[in-house]
Coordinates of C-alpha atoms and ligand atoms in Angstrom, one line a residue:
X1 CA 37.8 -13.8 -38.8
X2 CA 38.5 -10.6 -37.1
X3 CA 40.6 -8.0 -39.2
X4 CA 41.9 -4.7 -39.2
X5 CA 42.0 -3.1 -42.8
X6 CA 44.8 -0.1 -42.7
X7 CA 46.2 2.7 -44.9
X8 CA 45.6 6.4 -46.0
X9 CA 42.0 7.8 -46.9
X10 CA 41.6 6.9 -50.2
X11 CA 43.7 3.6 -49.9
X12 CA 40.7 1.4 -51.0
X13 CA 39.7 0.0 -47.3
X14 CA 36.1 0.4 -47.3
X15 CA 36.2 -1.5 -50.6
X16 CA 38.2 -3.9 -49.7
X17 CA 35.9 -4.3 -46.0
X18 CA 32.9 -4.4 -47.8
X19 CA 34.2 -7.1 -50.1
X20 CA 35.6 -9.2 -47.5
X21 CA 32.4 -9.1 -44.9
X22 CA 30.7 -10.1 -47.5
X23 CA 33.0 -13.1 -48.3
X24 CA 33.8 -14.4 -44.6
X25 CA 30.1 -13.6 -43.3
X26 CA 30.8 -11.2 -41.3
X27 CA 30.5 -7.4 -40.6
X28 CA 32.3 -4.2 -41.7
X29 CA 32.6 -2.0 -38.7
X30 CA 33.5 1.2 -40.5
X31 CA 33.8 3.9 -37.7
X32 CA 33.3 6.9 -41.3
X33 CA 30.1 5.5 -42.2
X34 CA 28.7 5.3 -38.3
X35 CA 30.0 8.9 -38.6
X36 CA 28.3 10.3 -41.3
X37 CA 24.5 8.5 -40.2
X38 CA 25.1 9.8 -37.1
X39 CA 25.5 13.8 -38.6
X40 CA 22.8 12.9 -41.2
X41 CA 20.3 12.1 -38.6
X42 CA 21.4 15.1 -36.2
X43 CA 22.3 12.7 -33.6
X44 CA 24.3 14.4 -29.9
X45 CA 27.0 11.7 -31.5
X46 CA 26.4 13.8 -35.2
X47 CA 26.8 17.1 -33.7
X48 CA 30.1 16.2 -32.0
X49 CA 31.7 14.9 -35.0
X50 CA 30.3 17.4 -37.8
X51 CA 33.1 20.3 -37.5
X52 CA 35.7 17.4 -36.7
X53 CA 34.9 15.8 -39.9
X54 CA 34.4 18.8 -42.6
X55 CA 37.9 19.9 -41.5
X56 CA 39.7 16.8 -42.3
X57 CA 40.7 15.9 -38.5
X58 CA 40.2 13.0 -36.2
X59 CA 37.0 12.4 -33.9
X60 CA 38.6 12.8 -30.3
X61 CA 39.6 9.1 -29.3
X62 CA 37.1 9.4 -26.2
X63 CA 33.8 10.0 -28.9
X64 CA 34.8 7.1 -31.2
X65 CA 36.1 4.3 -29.1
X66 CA 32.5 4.1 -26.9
X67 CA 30.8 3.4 -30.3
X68 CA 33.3 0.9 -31.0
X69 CA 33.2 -0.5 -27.9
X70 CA 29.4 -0.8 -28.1
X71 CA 29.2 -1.9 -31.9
X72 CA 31.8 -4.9 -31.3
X73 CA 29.8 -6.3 -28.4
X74 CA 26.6 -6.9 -30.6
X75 CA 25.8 -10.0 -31.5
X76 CA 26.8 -10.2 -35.4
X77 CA 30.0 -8.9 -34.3
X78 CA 30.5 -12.7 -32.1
X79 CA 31.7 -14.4 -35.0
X80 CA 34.0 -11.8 -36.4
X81 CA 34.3 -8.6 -38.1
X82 CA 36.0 -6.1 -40.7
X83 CA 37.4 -2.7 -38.8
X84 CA 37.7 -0.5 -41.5
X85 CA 38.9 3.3 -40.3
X86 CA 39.3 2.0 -36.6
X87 CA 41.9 2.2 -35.1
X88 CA 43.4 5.7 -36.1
X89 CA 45.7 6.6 -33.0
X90 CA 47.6 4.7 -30.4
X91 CA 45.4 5.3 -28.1
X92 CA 42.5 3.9 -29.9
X93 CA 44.4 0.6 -30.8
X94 CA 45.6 0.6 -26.9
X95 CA 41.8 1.0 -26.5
X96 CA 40.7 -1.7 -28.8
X97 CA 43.2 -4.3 -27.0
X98 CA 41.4 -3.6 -24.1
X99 CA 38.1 -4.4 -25.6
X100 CA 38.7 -7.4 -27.2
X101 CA 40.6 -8.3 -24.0
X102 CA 37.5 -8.1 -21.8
X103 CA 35.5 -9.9 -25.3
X104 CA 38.3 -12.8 -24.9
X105 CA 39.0 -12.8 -28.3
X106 CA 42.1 -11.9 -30.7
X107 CA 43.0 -10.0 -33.9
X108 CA 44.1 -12.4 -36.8
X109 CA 45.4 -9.8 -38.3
X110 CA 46.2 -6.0 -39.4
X111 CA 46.2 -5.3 -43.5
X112 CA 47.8 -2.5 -44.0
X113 CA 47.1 -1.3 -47.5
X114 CA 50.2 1.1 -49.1
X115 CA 48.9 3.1 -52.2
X116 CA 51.2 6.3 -53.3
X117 CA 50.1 9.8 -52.7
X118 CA 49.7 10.4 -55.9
X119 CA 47.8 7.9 -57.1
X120 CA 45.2 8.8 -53.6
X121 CA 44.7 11.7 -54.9
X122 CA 43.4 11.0 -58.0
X123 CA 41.1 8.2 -56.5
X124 CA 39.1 10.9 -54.2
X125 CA 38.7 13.3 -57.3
X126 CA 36.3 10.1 -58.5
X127 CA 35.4 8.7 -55.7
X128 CA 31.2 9.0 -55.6
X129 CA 29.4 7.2 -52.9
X130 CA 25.8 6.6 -51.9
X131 CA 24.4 8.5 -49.4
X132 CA 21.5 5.8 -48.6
X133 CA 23.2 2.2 -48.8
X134 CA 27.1 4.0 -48.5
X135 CA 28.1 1.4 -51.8
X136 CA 31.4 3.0 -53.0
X137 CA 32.2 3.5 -56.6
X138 CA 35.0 5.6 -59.2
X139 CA 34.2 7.1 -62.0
X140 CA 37.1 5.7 -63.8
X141 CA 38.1 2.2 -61.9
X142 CA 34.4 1.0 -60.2
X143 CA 31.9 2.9 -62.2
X144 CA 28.4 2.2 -61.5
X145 CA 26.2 0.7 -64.4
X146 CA 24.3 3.7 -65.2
X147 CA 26.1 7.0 -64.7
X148 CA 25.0 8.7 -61.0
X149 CA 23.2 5.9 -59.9
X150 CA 23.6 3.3 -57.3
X151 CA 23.8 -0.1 -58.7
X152 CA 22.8 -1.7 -55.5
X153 CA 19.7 0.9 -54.1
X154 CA 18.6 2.9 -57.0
X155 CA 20.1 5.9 -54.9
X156 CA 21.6 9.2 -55.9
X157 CA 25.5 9.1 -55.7
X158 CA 27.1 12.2 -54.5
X159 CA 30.8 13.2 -54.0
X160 CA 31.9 13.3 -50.4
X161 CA 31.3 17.0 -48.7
X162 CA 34.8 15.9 -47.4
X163 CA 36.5 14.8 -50.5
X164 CA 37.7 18.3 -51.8
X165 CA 41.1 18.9 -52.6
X166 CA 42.3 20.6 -49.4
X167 CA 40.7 18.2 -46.7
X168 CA 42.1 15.8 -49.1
X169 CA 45.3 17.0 -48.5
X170 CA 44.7 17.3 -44.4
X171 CA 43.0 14.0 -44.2
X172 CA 46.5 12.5 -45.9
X173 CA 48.7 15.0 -43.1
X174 CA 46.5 13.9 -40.4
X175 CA 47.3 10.0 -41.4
X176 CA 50.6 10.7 -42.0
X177 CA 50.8 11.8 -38.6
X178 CA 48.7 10.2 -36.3
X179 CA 48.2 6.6 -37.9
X180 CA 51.1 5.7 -39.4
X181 CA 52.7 5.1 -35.8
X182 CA 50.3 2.2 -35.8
X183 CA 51.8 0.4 -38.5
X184 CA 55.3 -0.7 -35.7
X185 CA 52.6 -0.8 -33.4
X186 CA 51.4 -3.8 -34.8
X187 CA 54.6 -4.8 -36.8
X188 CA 55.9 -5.0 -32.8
X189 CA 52.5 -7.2 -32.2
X190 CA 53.3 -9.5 -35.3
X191 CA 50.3 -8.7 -36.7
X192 CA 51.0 -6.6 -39.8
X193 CA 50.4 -7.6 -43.8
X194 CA 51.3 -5.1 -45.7
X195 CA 49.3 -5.4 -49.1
X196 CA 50.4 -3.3 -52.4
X197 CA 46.9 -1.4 -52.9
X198 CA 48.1 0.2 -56.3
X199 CA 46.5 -2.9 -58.4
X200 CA 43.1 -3.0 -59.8
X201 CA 40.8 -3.7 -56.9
X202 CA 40.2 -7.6 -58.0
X203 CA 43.3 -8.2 -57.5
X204 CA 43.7 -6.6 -54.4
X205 CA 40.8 -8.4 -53.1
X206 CA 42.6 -11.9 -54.4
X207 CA 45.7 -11.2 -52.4
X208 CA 44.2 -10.5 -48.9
X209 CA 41.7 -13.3 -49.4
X210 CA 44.2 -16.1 -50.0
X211 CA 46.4 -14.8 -47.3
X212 CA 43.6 -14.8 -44.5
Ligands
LIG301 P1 38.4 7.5 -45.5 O1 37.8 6.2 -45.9 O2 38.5 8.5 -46.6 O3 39.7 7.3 -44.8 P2 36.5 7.6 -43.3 O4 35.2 7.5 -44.0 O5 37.1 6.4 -42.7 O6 37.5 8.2 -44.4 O7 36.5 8.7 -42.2 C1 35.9 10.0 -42.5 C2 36.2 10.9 -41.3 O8 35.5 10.4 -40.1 C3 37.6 11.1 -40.9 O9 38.3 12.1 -41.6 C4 37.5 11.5 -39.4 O10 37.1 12.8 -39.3 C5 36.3 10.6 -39.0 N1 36.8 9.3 -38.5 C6 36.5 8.1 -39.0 N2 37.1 7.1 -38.3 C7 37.7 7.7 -37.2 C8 38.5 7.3 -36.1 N3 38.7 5.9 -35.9 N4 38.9 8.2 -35.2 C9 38.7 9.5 -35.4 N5 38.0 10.0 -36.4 C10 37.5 9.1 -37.3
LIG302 P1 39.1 4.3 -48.2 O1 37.9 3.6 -47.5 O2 40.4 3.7 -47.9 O3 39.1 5.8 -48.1 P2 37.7 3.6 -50.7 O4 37.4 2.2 -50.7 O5 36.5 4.6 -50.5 O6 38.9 4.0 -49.8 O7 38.3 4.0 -52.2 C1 38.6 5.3 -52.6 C2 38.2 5.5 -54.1 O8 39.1 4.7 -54.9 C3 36.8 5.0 -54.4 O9 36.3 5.8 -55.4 C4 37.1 3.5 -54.9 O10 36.0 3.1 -55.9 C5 38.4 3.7 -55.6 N1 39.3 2.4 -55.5 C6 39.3 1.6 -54.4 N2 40.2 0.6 -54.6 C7 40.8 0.9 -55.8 C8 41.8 0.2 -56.6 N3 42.5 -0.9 -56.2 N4 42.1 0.8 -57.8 C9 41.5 1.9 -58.3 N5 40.5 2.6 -57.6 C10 40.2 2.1 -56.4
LIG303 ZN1 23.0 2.6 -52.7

């Protein structure tokens, strides 16, 4: 099984990837959460990516697609795995080719989840994640049993530094821009689902399961 979840920021992939990894068996390779360890722990990786990431714009292709490289040649990665946020640009999907070219291995396919910019915006405003096991939840659509916490770690849930209105509203440019172009990239590669992401997230999940 190896997939490529698409869509905006906000679209519900990381849901959707951590869903799925855990129903195939196999891992979510989500290039925002390798991000934000990296800057938590002050890593030469974490410095790079910081002012990158608080403004709302891309990693430069180079930084990411070495750690992707890297993370898709380790040995639970064999069997499969869930890209979620990877890639973002041509060049990083022209890039990713390449790797699983020299890995002998193919895509199966590309989800590409469409949700409304409307309806994104109103998912960031209650999106709250946890900082030490990165579960995802909503305070509306996926709350957590008790309010703040983390049903899975016991940990404090906090609201993404990035997750204010106005990176909001970049993050959503920045897609428009540079990863959309991907979607007749691999519409040209006959690779491309497109999935209708404004559904509650069970029956999201339902859909792309019984299709894979
Ligand atoms: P979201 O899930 O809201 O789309 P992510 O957690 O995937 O956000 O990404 C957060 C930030 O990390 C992005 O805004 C960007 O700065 C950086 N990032 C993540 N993946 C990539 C990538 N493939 N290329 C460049 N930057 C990336
Ligand atoms: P992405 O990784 O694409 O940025 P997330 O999976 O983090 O998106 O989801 C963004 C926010 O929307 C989270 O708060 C999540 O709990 C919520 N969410 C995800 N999928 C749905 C859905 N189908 N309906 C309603 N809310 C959702
Ligand atoms: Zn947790």
């Amino acid at each position: 099984m190896r997939i490529v979840l698409m869509g905006p920021p906000g679209a519900g992939k990381g849901t959707q990837a951590k869903k799925l990894a855990e129903a195939f068996s196999v891992p979510q390779i989500a290039t925002g959460d390798i991000l934000r360890a990296a800057v938590q722990q002050g890593t030469p990786l974490g410095k790079k990516a910081k002012e990158y990431m608080e403004q709302g714009l891309l990693v430069p292709d180079e930084v990411i697609t070495g750690i992707v490289r890297e993370r898709l040649k380790a040995n639970d990665a064999e069997k499969g795995f869930i890209l979620d946020g990877f890639p973002r640009t041509i060049p990083q999907a022209e890039s990713l080719d390449k790797i699983l070219e020299e890995m002998g291995v193919k895509l199966d396919a590309v989800i590409n989840i469409v949700v409304p910019r409307d309806e994104l915006i109103q998912r960031f405003t209650g999106r709250r994640v946890c900082p030490n096991c990165g579960a995802t939840y909503h305070v509306k659509h996926n709350p957590p049993k008790q309010e703040g916490i983390c049903d899975k770690c016991g940990g404090q849930l906090i609201v993404r530094a990035d997750d204010d209105i106005k990176t909001v509203e970049k993050r959503i440019d920045v897609y428009e821009r540079e990863t959309k172009p991907l979607i007749d990239y691999y519409k040209d590669k006959e690779l491309l689902v497109n999935i209708d992401g404004n559904r509650p997230i069970e029956e999201v999940f339902e859909e792309i399961k019984g299709l894979l």
